[in-house]
Coordinates of C-alpha atoms (C1' of nucleotides) in Angstrom, one line a residue:
Chain A
M1 CA 0.0 0.0 0.0
E2 CA 2.9 2.3 0.4
S3 CA 4.1 4.3 -2.5
S4 CA 7.3 5.6 -1.1
S5 CA 8.2 9.1 -1.9
E6 CA 11.6 9.7 -3.3
L7 CA 12.4 11.4 0.0
G8 CA 12.8 8.1 1.8
F9 CA 9.8 8.6 4.0
P10 CA 6.7 6.7 3.2
I11 CA 3.7 8.4 1.6
N12 CA 0.9 5.9 1.9
G13 CA -1.5 5.5 -1.0
D14 CA -5.2 4.7 -1.1
V15 CA -5.8 4.9 2.5
K16 CA -9.4 5.7 3.4
P17 CA -9.2 8.5 6.0
K18 CA -11.0 7.9 9.2
I19 CA -14.1 9.9 9.7
A20 CA -14.1 12.1 12.7
S21 CA -16.3 10.7 15.5
K22 CA -18.9 12.8 17.3
R23 CA -18.3 13.7 20.9
P24 CA -20.7 14.8 23.6
L25 CA -21.8 18.4 23.3
L26 CA -21.4 21.3 25.6
G27 CA -24.6 23.0 26.0
E28 CA -24.1 26.6 24.8
S29 CA -26.8 28.4 23.2
T30 CA -27.8 32.0 23.8
K31 CA -31.0 33.0 22.2
V32 CA -32.0 36.6 22.1
E33 CA -35.4 38.3 22.0
G34 CA -35.8 42.0 22.2
D35 CA -33.0 44.5 22.4
D36 CA -33.5 46.6 25.5
D37 CA -30.6 47.1 27.9
E38 CA -31.7 44.6 30.4
A39 CA -32.0 41.8 27.8
L40 CA -28.6 42.9 26.4
F41 CA -27.0 42.6 29.8
S42 CA -28.5 39.1 30.5
V43 CA -27.4 38.0 27.1
Y44 CA -23.9 39.3 27.8
L45 CA -23.8 37.4 31.1
S46 CA -25.0 34.2 29.6
A47 CA -22.6 34.5 26.8
V48 CA -19.7 35.1 29.2
A49 CA -20.9 32.1 31.2
S50 CA -21.0 29.9 28.2
R51 CA -17.4 30.8 27.3
E52 CA -16.3 29.4 30.6
L53 CA -17.6 26.0 29.6
V54 CA -15.0 25.9 26.9
P55 CA -12.0 23.9 28.1
A56 CA -8.9 25.9 28.3
T57 CA -6.9 23.3 26.5
N58 CA -7.8 22.0 23.1
K59 CA -4.7 20.2 22.0
Q60 CA -5.3 18.0 19.1
P61 CA -2.0 18.0 17.2
R62 CA -2.0 17.2 13.6
S63 CA -0.7 13.9 12.4
D64 CA 2.7 13.7 10.7
D65 CA 1.6 10.7 8.8
M66 CA 1.6 11.5 5.1
V67 CA -0.9 10.0 2.8
R68 CA -2.1 10.3 -0.8
V69 CA -5.8 9.6 -1.2
S70 CA -7.4 8.5 -4.4
S71 CA -11.1 9.2 -4.0
S72 CA -12.8 6.0 -5.0
D73 CA -16.1 7.1 -3.5
D74 CA -16.8 10.6 -4.8
V75 CA -20.4 10.8 -3.7
F76 CA -19.5 9.9 -0.2
Y77 CA -16.6 12.3 0.2
R78 CA -18.4 15.1 -1.6
S79 CA -21.3 14.7 0.9
L80 CA -18.9 14.6 3.8
V81 CA -17.3 17.8 2.7
R82 CA -20.6 19.4 2.1
R83 CA -22.0 18.4 5.5
T84 CA -18.9 19.8 7.2
R85 CA -19.2 23.1 5.3
I86 CA -22.9 23.4 5.9
T87 CA -22.3 22.9 9.6
Y88 CA -19.5 25.4 9.6
D89 CA -21.5 28.1 7.8
S90 CA -24.7 27.6 9.8
L91 CA -22.7 27.7 13.0
R92 CA -20.8 30.7 12.0
Y93 CA -24.1 32.5 11.2
L94 CA -25.6 31.5 14.5
I95 CA -22.5 32.7 16.5
A96 CA -22.3 35.9 14.5
S97 CA -25.9 36.8 15.3
E98 CA -25.2 36.0 19.0
E99 CA -22.1 38.1 19.0
R100 CA -23.9 41.0 17.5
Q101 CA -26.0 41.2 20.6
L102 CA -23.0 41.9 22.7
P103 CA -21.5 45.4 23.1
P104 CA -18.7 46.3 20.8
G105 CA -15.4 45.3 22.2
H106 CA -16.8 42.0 23.6
R107 CA -17.5 40.4 20.3
R108 CA -15.5 37.5 19.1
R109 CA -14.9 36.6 15.5
A110 CA -17.6 34.1 14.5
D111 CA -15.4 32.5 11.8
L112 CA -12.8 31.6 14.5
V113 CA -15.3 30.6 17.1
A114 CA -17.2 28.3 14.8
G115 CA -14.1 26.6 13.6
A116 CA -12.8 26.1 17.2
R117 CA -16.1 24.6 18.3
M118 CA -16.1 22.2 15.4
K119 CA -12.5 21.2 16.1
R120 CA -13.3 20.6 19.7
L121 CA -16.2 18.3 18.6
G122 CA -13.9 16.3 16.3
L123 CA -15.7 17.6 13.2
W124 CA -12.6 18.7 11.2
L125 CA -11.9 16.3 8.5
H126 CA -8.7 14.3 8.0
R127 CA -7.0 15.1 11.3
D128 CA -5.4 11.7 11.5
K129 CA -3.5 12.0 8.3
R130 CA -1.7 14.7 6.4
I131 CA -3.0 14.5 2.8
I132 CA -0.5 15.1 0.0
G133 CA -2.3 16.0 -3.2
S134 CA -6.0 16.5 -3.7
I135 CA -8.5 16.3 -0.8
P136 CA -11.3 13.8 -1.5
G137 CA -14.6 15.6 -2.0
V138 CA -12.9 18.9 -2.8
A139 CA -13.0 19.7 -6.5
V140 CA -10.8 22.1 -8.5
G141 CA -12.6 25.4 -8.6
D142 CA -14.4 25.0 -5.3
I143 CA -14.8 28.3 -3.5
F144 CA -14.4 29.2 0.2
F145 CA -15.2 32.4 2.1
Y146 CA -13.0 31.9 5.2
R147 CA -9.5 30.6 5.9
V148 CA -10.9 28.6 8.8
E149 CA -13.3 26.9 6.3
L150 CA -10.2 25.7 4.4
M151 CA -8.9 24.3 7.7
T152 CA -12.1 22.3 8.5
V153 CA -11.8 20.3 5.3
A154 CA -8.0 20.0 5.5
V155 CA -7.2 21.9 2.3
H156 CA -4.9 24.3 4.2
G157 CA -3.9 24.2 7.8
H158 CA -3.1 27.8 8.7
I159 CA -5.3 30.6 9.6
Q160 CA -2.9 33.2 8.3
G161 CA 0.2 31.4 7.1
G162 CA 0.7 31.0 3.4
I163 CA 2.7 27.8 3.4
D164 CA 1.5 24.6 5.0
Y165 CA 3.9 21.7 5.4
V166 CA 4.5 18.5 7.3
C167 CA 7.6 17.1 8.9
P168 CA 7.5 13.4 8.1
R169 CA 7.7 11.1 11.1
G170 CA 11.3 10.2 11.8
S171 CA 12.8 13.0 9.7
D172 CA 13.8 14.8 12.9
G173 CA 12.3 18.0 11.6
R174 CA 14.9 18.4 9.0
F175 CA 12.9 17.4 5.9
P176 CA 9.6 19.3 5.8
V177 CA 7.4 18.8 2.8
A178 CA 5.0 21.5 1.6
T179 CA 1.3 20.4 1.3
S180 CA -0.4 23.6 0.2
V181 CA 0.1 27.3 -0.4
V182 CA -2.3 30.2 -0.4
L183 CA -1.7 33.1 -2.8
S184 CA -3.4 36.0 -1.2
G185 CA -1.7 39.1 -2.5
G186 CA 0.4 39.7 0.6
Y187 CA 3.9 39.6 -0.9
E188 CA 5.1 42.2 -3.3
D189 CA 7.5 39.9 -5.0
N190 CA 4.9 37.3 -6.1
D191 CA 4.3 36.9 -9.8
D192 CA 1.1 35.0 -10.6
R193 CA 0.8 34.0 -14.3
G194 CA -1.8 31.2 -13.7
D195 CA -0.2 28.0 -14.7
V196 CA 3.2 29.3 -13.6
I197 CA 3.6 31.1 -10.3
I198 CA 6.7 32.8 -8.9
Y199 CA 5.9 32.4 -5.2
T200 CA 7.8 34.3 -2.6
G201 CA 8.7 32.4 0.6
S202 CA 7.5 33.6 4.0
G203 CA 9.2 35.7 6.6
G204 CA 11.1 38.9 6.6
R205 CA 7.9 40.9 7.1
K206 CA 6.5 42.7 10.0
K207 CA 3.0 42.0 10.9
N208 CA 0.5 43.3 8.4
E209 CA 3.1 45.0 6.3
V210 CA 3.6 44.5 2.7
S211 CA 7.3 45.4 2.3
L212 CA 10.0 43.4 3.9
T213 CA 12.1 44.6 6.8
A214 CA 14.6 41.7 6.9
P215 CA 15.9 39.0 4.7
Q216 CA 14.1 35.7 4.5
R217 CA 15.6 32.5 5.8
L218 CA 15.6 29.0 4.4
S219 CA 13.6 27.4 7.2
R220 CA 10.1 26.3 7.9
G221 CA 7.8 26.7 5.0
N222 CA 10.6 28.0 2.7
L223 CA 12.6 24.9 3.4
A224 CA 9.5 22.7 2.9
L225 CA 9.1 24.2 -0.6
E226 CA 12.7 23.5 -1.3
M227 CA 12.3 19.9 -0.2
S228 CA 9.2 19.5 -2.3
K229 CA 11.1 20.7 -5.3
E230 CA 14.0 18.3 -4.7
N231 CA 11.6 15.4 -4.4
G232 CA 9.0 16.3 -7.0
I233 CA 6.1 16.3 -4.5
E234 CA 2.9 18.0 -5.6
L235 CA 1.1 20.6 -3.5
R236 CA -2.3 22.2 -3.4
V237 CA -2.7 25.9 -4.5
V238 CA -5.4 28.2 -3.2
R239 CA -5.8 31.7 -4.5
G240 CA -7.5 34.5 -2.5
F241 CA -9.3 37.5 -4.0
T242 CA -11.3 40.3 -2.7
F243 CA -14.9 39.6 -3.5
D244 CA -17.8 41.8 -2.4
R245 CA -20.4 39.0 -2.4
S246 CA -18.6 37.1 0.3
P247 CA -19.5 37.5 3.9
S248 CA -15.8 38.0 4.7
G249 CA -15.1 40.2 1.6
R250 CA -12.7 37.5 0.4
V251 CA -13.0 34.4 -1.7
Y252 CA -10.5 31.5 -1.7
V253 CA -10.4 29.3 -4.8
Y254 CA -8.9 25.9 -4.9
D255 CA -6.9 25.8 -8.1
G256 CA -5.6 22.3 -8.0
L257 CA -2.1 20.7 -7.8
Y258 CA 1.2 22.3 -8.7
K259 CA 4.9 21.2 -8.5
V260 CA 7.8 23.3 -7.4
I261 CA 10.2 23.2 -10.4
D262 CA 12.7 25.8 -9.5
S263 CA 13.9 28.0 -6.6
W264 CA 16.5 30.7 -6.1
P265 CA 17.4 33.4 -3.7
D266 CA 16.4 36.8 -5.0
P267 CA 17.3 40.4 -4.0
G268 CA 13.6 41.3 -3.7
K269 CA 11.9 44.6 -4.5
S270 CA 12.5 46.0 -1.0
G271 CA 16.2 45.2 -1.1
F272 CA 16.0 42.4 1.5
G273 CA 16.7 39.0 0.2
V274 CA 13.8 36.7 -0.5
Y275 CA 13.4 33.1 -1.6
K276 CA 11.5 32.5 -4.8
F277 CA 9.9 29.3 -6.0
K278 CA 8.7 28.6 -9.4
L279 CA 5.4 26.6 -9.3
L280 CA 4.1 24.8 -12.4
R281 CA 0.5 23.5 -12.6
I282 CA 0.2 19.8 -13.2
T283 CA -1.5 19.2 -16.5
G284 CA -4.7 17.3 -17.1
Q285 CA -6.6 18.9 -14.3
E286 CA -9.9 20.7 -14.5
P287 CA -9.6 24.4 -15.7
M288 CA -8.4 26.8 -13.0
G289 CA -11.3 28.1 -10.9
S290 CA -9.7 31.5 -10.5
V291 CA -9.5 31.9 -14.2
I292 CA -13.2 31.0 -14.6
L293 CA -14.0 33.4 -11.8
Q294 CA -12.2 36.2 -13.6
T295 CA -13.7 35.3 -17.0
A296 CA -17.2 35.2 -15.5
M297 CA -16.6 38.7 -14.0
D298 CA -15.5 39.9 -17.5
L299 CA -18.7 38.5 -19.0
K300 CA -20.6 41.0 -16.9
T301 CA -19.6 43.8 -19.2
K302 CA -19.0 42.0 -22.5
I303 CA -19.7 38.8 -24.4
L304 CA -16.4 37.3 -25.0
K305 CA -15.4 36.7 -28.6
S306 CA -14.5 33.1 -27.9
R307 CA -18.0 32.4 -26.8
L308 CA -19.8 34.4 -29.5
N309 CA -20.7 31.6 -31.9
G310 CA -22.1 29.4 -29.1
Y311 CA -25.1 31.6 -28.2
L312 CA -28.4 30.4 -29.5
S313 CA -30.2 33.0 -27.5
I314 CA -29.2 35.9 -25.2
D315 CA -32.4 35.4 -23.3
M316 CA -34.5 32.3 -23.9
S317 CA -37.1 33.6 -21.5
N318 CA -37.8 36.5 -23.9
G319 CA -37.7 39.0 -21.0
L320 CA -40.0 37.1 -18.8
E321 CA -37.4 36.3 -16.1
R322 CA -36.0 39.1 -14.1
S323 CA -32.5 38.1 -15.2
P324 CA -31.9 36.9 -18.8
I325 CA -31.4 33.2 -19.3
S326 CA -28.8 32.6 -22.1
L327 CA -28.9 29.5 -24.3
F328 CA -25.5 28.2 -25.3
N329 CA -24.4 25.4 -27.5
D330 CA -20.9 25.1 -29.0
I331 CA -21.0 21.3 -29.3
D332 CA -23.7 20.4 -31.9
C333 CA -26.8 21.7 -33.7
D334 CA -29.4 20.9 -31.1
K335 CA -31.7 23.9 -30.4
E336 CA -34.4 22.0 -28.5
P337 CA -34.8 24.5 -25.7
L338 CA -36.0 27.1 -28.2
L339 CA -38.9 25.0 -29.2
F340 CA -41.0 25.4 -26.1
E341 CA -43.1 28.1 -24.6
Y342 CA -41.2 29.7 -21.7
V343 CA -43.3 30.2 -18.6
V344 CA -41.9 31.6 -15.5
R345 CA -44.3 30.1 -13.0
P346 CA -46.3 26.9 -12.8
V347 CA -49.7 27.1 -14.5
Y348 CA -52.1 26.1 -11.7
P349 CA -55.7 24.8 -12.3
S350 CA -58.2 27.3 -10.9
I351 CA -59.2 25.0 -8.0
V352 CA -55.9 25.8 -6.3
F353 CA -57.0 29.4 -5.9
Q354 CA -60.5 28.6 -4.8
E355 CA -60.4 30.4 -1.5
T356 CA -62.9 32.8 -0.1
M357 CA -61.8 36.4 0.3
E358 CA -62.2 36.0 4.0
M359 CA -59.7 33.1 4.1
R360 CA -57.2 35.1 2.2
R361 CA -57.6 38.1 4.4
R362 CA -57.1 35.9 7.5
N363 CA -54.1 34.2 6.0
G364 CA -52.1 37.3 5.1
C365 CA -50.2 39.4 7.6
R366 CA -51.1 43.0 8.2
C367 CA -47.6 44.4 8.8
I368 CA -47.2 47.9 7.4
E369 CA -43.4 47.9 7.6
N370 CA -41.2 44.9 7.5
C371 CA -42.6 42.0 9.3
S372 CA -41.8 41.2 12.9
P373 CA -41.2 37.8 14.5
R374 CA -44.7 38.0 16.0
C375 CA -46.5 38.5 12.7
A376 CA -48.8 35.9 11.3
C377 CA -46.4 34.8 8.6
A378 CA -43.5 34.3 11.0
K379 CA -45.8 32.2 13.2
R380 CA -46.7 30.1 10.2
N381 CA -43.0 29.4 9.8
G382 CA -42.5 28.3 13.3
G383 CA -42.0 31.7 14.9
E384 CA -39.0 32.7 12.8
F385 CA -38.3 33.9 9.3
P386 CA -36.8 31.5 6.9
Y387 CA -34.4 33.9 5.4
D388 CA -31.7 36.2 6.6
S389 CA -31.5 39.9 5.8
I390 CA -30.0 39.4 2.3
G391 CA -32.3 36.5 1.4
L392 CA -30.2 33.5 2.2
L393 CA -32.3 30.5 3.3
L394 CA -31.3 29.7 6.8
R395 CA -32.7 26.2 7.2
G396 CA -34.6 23.8 5.0
K397 CA -38.2 23.2 6.1
P398 CA -41.0 21.0 4.9
L399 CA -42.8 24.1 3.7
I400 CA -42.0 27.8 3.8
Y401 CA -44.7 30.5 3.9
E402 CA -43.4 33.6 2.3
C403 CA -45.4 36.8 2.7
G404 CA -47.6 36.9 -0.4
T405 CA -50.5 38.4 -2.3
S406 CA -52.7 38.5 0.8
C407 CA -50.1 40.3 3.0
R408 CA -49.9 44.1 3.4
C409 CA -46.2 44.3 3.9
P410 CA -44.2 46.0 1.2
A411 CA -42.3 44.2 -1.6
S412 CA -39.1 44.9 0.3
C413 CA -40.2 42.6 3.1
P414 CA -37.3 40.1 3.8
N415 CA -39.8 37.3 3.8
R416 CA -40.3 37.7 0.1
V417 CA -37.4 35.9 -1.7
S418 CA -38.2 33.1 -4.1
Q419 CA -41.3 34.8 -5.4
K420 CA -39.2 37.5 -6.8
G421 CA -37.6 35.2 -9.4
V422 CA -34.2 34.5 -10.9
R423 CA -31.4 36.8 -9.8
H424 CA -28.3 35.1 -11.2
R425 CA -27.3 35.1 -14.8
L426 CA -28.3 31.5 -15.6
E427 CA -27.4 29.7 -18.7
V428 CA -28.8 26.6 -20.3
F429 CA -25.9 24.9 -22.1
R430 CA -25.2 21.8 -24.2
S431 CA -22.9 19.4 -22.5
K432 CA -21.2 16.3 -23.8
T433 CA -21.9 14.3 -20.7
T434 CA -25.3 15.5 -19.5
G435 CA -27.1 16.6 -22.6
W436 CA -28.6 20.0 -21.7
G437 CA -27.6 21.5 -18.4
V438 CA -27.8 24.7 -16.4
R439 CA -25.0 26.8 -15.0
S440 CA -24.6 30.3 -13.6
L441 CA -22.3 33.0 -14.7
D442 CA -22.3 34.4 -11.2
V443 CA -21.1 32.9 -8.0
V444 CA -24.1 31.3 -6.3
R445 CA -23.9 31.4 -2.6
A446 CA -25.0 28.5 -0.5
G447 CA -28.6 29.1 0.5
E448 CA -29.4 31.5 -2.3
F449 CA -32.5 31.1 -4.3
I450 CA -31.8 30.1 -7.9
C451 CA -35.1 29.4 -9.9
E452 CA -38.5 27.8 -9.7
F453 CA -39.8 24.7 -11.5
S454 CA -42.5 25.8 -13.9
G455 CA -44.8 23.9 -16.2
K456 CA -48.4 22.9 -16.3
V457 CA -49.8 21.5 -13.1
R458 CA -51.3 18.1 -13.7
T459 CA -53.3 16.1 -11.1
E460 CA -52.8 12.4 -10.8
D461 CA -55.7 11.5 -13.1
Q462 CA -54.0 13.3 -15.9
W463 CA -50.6 11.8 -15.7
E464 CA -51.2 8.8 -17.8
A465 CA -52.6 10.8 -20.7
V466 CA -49.5 13.0 -20.7
N467 CA -47.2 10.0 -20.5
S468 CA -48.9 8.1 -23.3
K469 CA -48.4 11.1 -25.6
G470 CA -44.7 11.0 -24.8
G471 CA -44.8 14.1 -22.6
S472 CA -42.5 14.8 -19.7
L473 CA -43.5 15.2 -16.1
V474 CA -41.7 16.3 -13.0
Y475 CA -42.9 14.6 -9.9
P476 CA -42.5 16.7 -6.7
S477 CA -43.2 13.8 -4.4
L478 CA -40.0 12.0 -5.7
F479 CA -37.6 14.8 -4.7
P480 CA -35.9 13.0 -1.7
G481 CA -36.0 15.8 0.8
R482 CA -32.5 17.2 0.5
W483 CA -33.8 20.3 2.2
R484 CA -33.4 18.5 5.4
E485 CA -29.6 18.7 5.0
W486 CA -29.6 22.4 4.5
G487 CA -28.9 24.3 7.8
D488 CA -28.7 21.1 9.8
I489 CA -26.5 21.9 12.8
S490 CA -27.4 18.8 14.9
D491 CA -23.7 18.0 15.0
V492 CA -22.9 21.2 17.0
V493 CA -26.0 22.3 18.8
A494 CA -27.3 19.9 21.4
D495 CA -30.9 21.2 21.4
Y496 CA -31.2 21.2 17.6
K497 CA -34.7 20.0 16.6
P498 CA -34.7 18.4 13.2
P499 CA -37.5 19.7 10.9
G500 CA -40.6 17.5 10.5
F501 CA -41.5 15.5 7.5
T502 CA -43.8 16.9 4.8
S503 CA -47.2 16.0 6.0
S504 CA -49.3 15.9 2.9
D505 CA -48.4 13.8 -0.1
L506 CA -48.0 15.8 -3.2
N507 CA -50.3 14.4 -5.8
F508 CA -49.5 16.7 -8.6
A509 CA -46.9 16.7 -11.3
L510 CA -45.5 19.4 -13.5
D511 CA -46.1 18.8 -17.2
V512 CA -43.1 20.3 -19.0
S513 CA -44.0 18.9 -22.4
K514 CA -45.1 22.2 -23.9
K515 CA -44.5 24.9 -21.2
R516 CA -41.4 24.9 -19.2
N517 CA -38.6 27.1 -18.0
V518 CA -34.9 26.8 -17.1
A519 CA -35.4 24.5 -14.2
C520 CA -36.3 21.4 -16.1
Y521 CA -32.8 21.4 -17.7
L522 CA -31.2 20.8 -14.4
S523 CA -29.2 17.6 -14.5
H524 CA -29.8 14.7 -12.1
S525 CA -27.1 13.9 -9.5
M526 CA -26.7 11.7 -6.4
S527 CA -24.3 14.4 -5.2
P528 CA -26.3 17.5 -6.1
N529 CA -25.4 21.1 -5.5
V530 CA -29.0 22.4 -5.5
F531 CA -32.2 21.2 -3.9
V532 CA -35.9 21.9 -3.9
Q533 CA -37.6 23.8 -1.1
M534 CA -41.4 23.9 -1.2
V535 CA -42.8 27.4 -0.8
L536 CA -46.3 29.0 -0.6
Y537 CA -46.9 32.7 -1.3
D538 CA -49.7 33.3 -3.7
H539 CA -52.2 30.8 -2.4
Y540 CA -52.4 28.7 0.8
N541 CA -53.1 25.4 -0.8
E542 CA -50.5 23.1 0.8
K543 CA -51.1 20.4 -1.7
F544 CA -49.8 22.6 -4.5
P545 CA -46.6 24.3 -3.3
H546 CA -44.1 26.0 -5.5
L547 CA -41.0 24.0 -6.2
M548 CA -38.2 26.5 -5.4
V549 CA -34.6 25.6 -6.2
F550 CA -31.9 26.7 -3.7
A551 CA -28.1 26.2 -3.6
M552 CA -26.8 23.7 -1.1
E553 CA -23.2 24.8 -1.5
N554 CA -21.2 27.7 -2.8
I555 CA -21.3 27.2 -6.5
P556 CA -18.5 28.7 -8.7
P557 CA -19.4 30.3 -12.0
M558 CA -19.8 27.9 -15.0
R559 CA -20.2 24.9 -12.8
E560 CA -23.1 22.7 -13.8
L561 CA -26.0 22.8 -11.4
S562 CA -27.3 19.4 -10.4
I563 CA -30.3 18.2 -8.4
D564 CA -31.5 14.9 -6.9
Y565 CA -34.7 14.1 -8.7
G566 CA -35.1 10.9 -6.7
I567 CA -35.2 8.9 -9.9
E568 CA -33.1 6.5 -12.0
M569 CA -31.0 8.4 -14.4
D570 CA -32.3 7.0 -17.7
S571 CA -36.0 7.3 -16.9
F572 CA -35.9 11.0 -17.0
A573 CA -36.8 12.5 -20.3
C574 CA -36.7 16.3 -20.2
Chain B
dG1 C1' 4.9 19.7 28.4
dA2 C1' 4.2 24.4 28.6
dT3 C1' 5.4 28.6 26.3
dT4 C1' 6.5 31.4 22.4
dA5 C1' 7.3 33.0 17.8
dC6 C1' 5.2 33.2 13.5
dT7 C1' 1.7 33.8 10.1
dC8 C1' -0.7 36.3 2.5
dA9 C1' -7.3 37.2 8.8
dA10 C1' -11.0 39.6 9.6
dG11 C1' -13.8 43.0 11.9
dC12 C1' -14.4 47.5 13.0
dA13 C1' -13.8 52.5 13.5
dA14 C1' -12.3 56.6 11.5
Chain C
dC1 C1' -14.6 53.4 0.4
dT2 C1' -9.7 52.8 1.7
dT3 C1' -6.6 52.9 5.8
dG4 C1' -5.0 51.6 10.2
dC5 C1' -5.7 49.3 14.6
dT6 C1' -6.9 45.4 17.3
dT7 C1' -7.5 40.9 18.6
dG8 C1' -6.6 36.5 17.0
dA9 C1' -6.2 30.7 16.5
dG10 C1' -3.5 27.2 15.3
dT11 C1' 0.8 25.3 14.4
dA12 C1' 5.6 24.3 14.8
dA13 C1' 9.6 25.4 17.2
dT14 C1' 11.8 26.1 21.5

DNA sequence: GATTACTCAAGCAA
DNA sequence: CTTGCTTGAGTAAT
């Protein structure tokens, strides 16, 4: 099993990393209602009290056992990574909202606290091995918003440090090997040309300063890069950018594996000596995520020449969607998506809306301004709003009640999200592997609404007629409840109550034979990156909810969106 | 083993 | 909306 490195120290191959075990939880949950001084003070006290529950020591040293992992079980590892990241992000959000209740000066950084708590609970991945090469379940192009997030899934081990390395067991600390580097714009001598990077070693800088104040030394990370060069060992590369649609203002893109092919001492721009390392990207990998990110941003202002002859339509919704849906095919002559009537919303039979005016008046809320947690719509959602202030879905539920046509609150009410329609620049595109597919030209944040399934609503007695004519139906009851995974923090919060099951069976199907929209082009996957959340807003008939599609992870531009239809691959026609 | 030096964060106020 | 200041966590080295 051992593929020995040229270094003389073993790097194991094909070892299945052990999955972190769950440990008992410390109860620490400070819920806040109201914002008067007394409440604030009690929150402060309870928060301080909860901090004392945290053990002072949290020593869980990293392993020095190097391993290469070939991911034989992609679905498993992808799910594991996603679950870890959902837990991290949900916990970070929870902690951030708790900390905001504290007076300034007493707030802790939610990104760090969330990471620390997960580490304490044994929820960081791959702590028992140091992985050389790619991390199973992490794909080239994956995007992260926090350095700590990179640590939880073992892509990079330092909260600030740019070079991560391991000293192999028995090497007496003299032969460190680099595992990953982060290019974040902190060194003036760096030169990033994509496939080739001239990377400056670390050190010689004062805290937070760009220019050097002392020469660098060939030790620690710098020595590790030197050793990696001599032994031809690959390392992971992450690039950091400023990005205004990130909660941290930064985005970190995993750009795949590189090798150090050259190194030399250099005078450096500041006059203090630096070490430089030439990194070359290993060929045969997926395209670089940071390049795609940059290209997608360029596409905001112009249609790139290279893509010009692929467009079948700039907007296949013909202006019906709030954001245009482009149609792209540079593979063959298929124009199938142009042959249908584009409808933005499902076409309901009139019985769905058969409610008396009195019922509608009772159902809607009467808030004049933005709704409060006490309003009728919040109560219907279990006393809380399903979205945060920028429209991110906080937690999947069997059914969400958005404020709707019967409510008096303004269109700006934060409980109106999916009803407003598509916000990202979506594209239906021809793919060699999945036929037609859907992707976004914008970054889609985890929890963001993407689109709704439209089509003609058919009741059960009509299905057979549609099928016999060769029509296509989407069955809502088959979607396997992936919404349960979204916002699930049962791993870190002791009193987490899992959401209930959908009570009523959904006995309708969406007939997308003639009328359809972008959603029915979503590909099927057992390891999906989007999921369906049922929503009501324009009627209160729970048997006919809207099928709203949300992102269950951060999706980089141009990556295909995929959903779990709960069906066998080949039985799906659309 | 406890302590310290080191680090291409991140939040916030000005 | 940049800039500087402050507080930081985890790791490897001491």
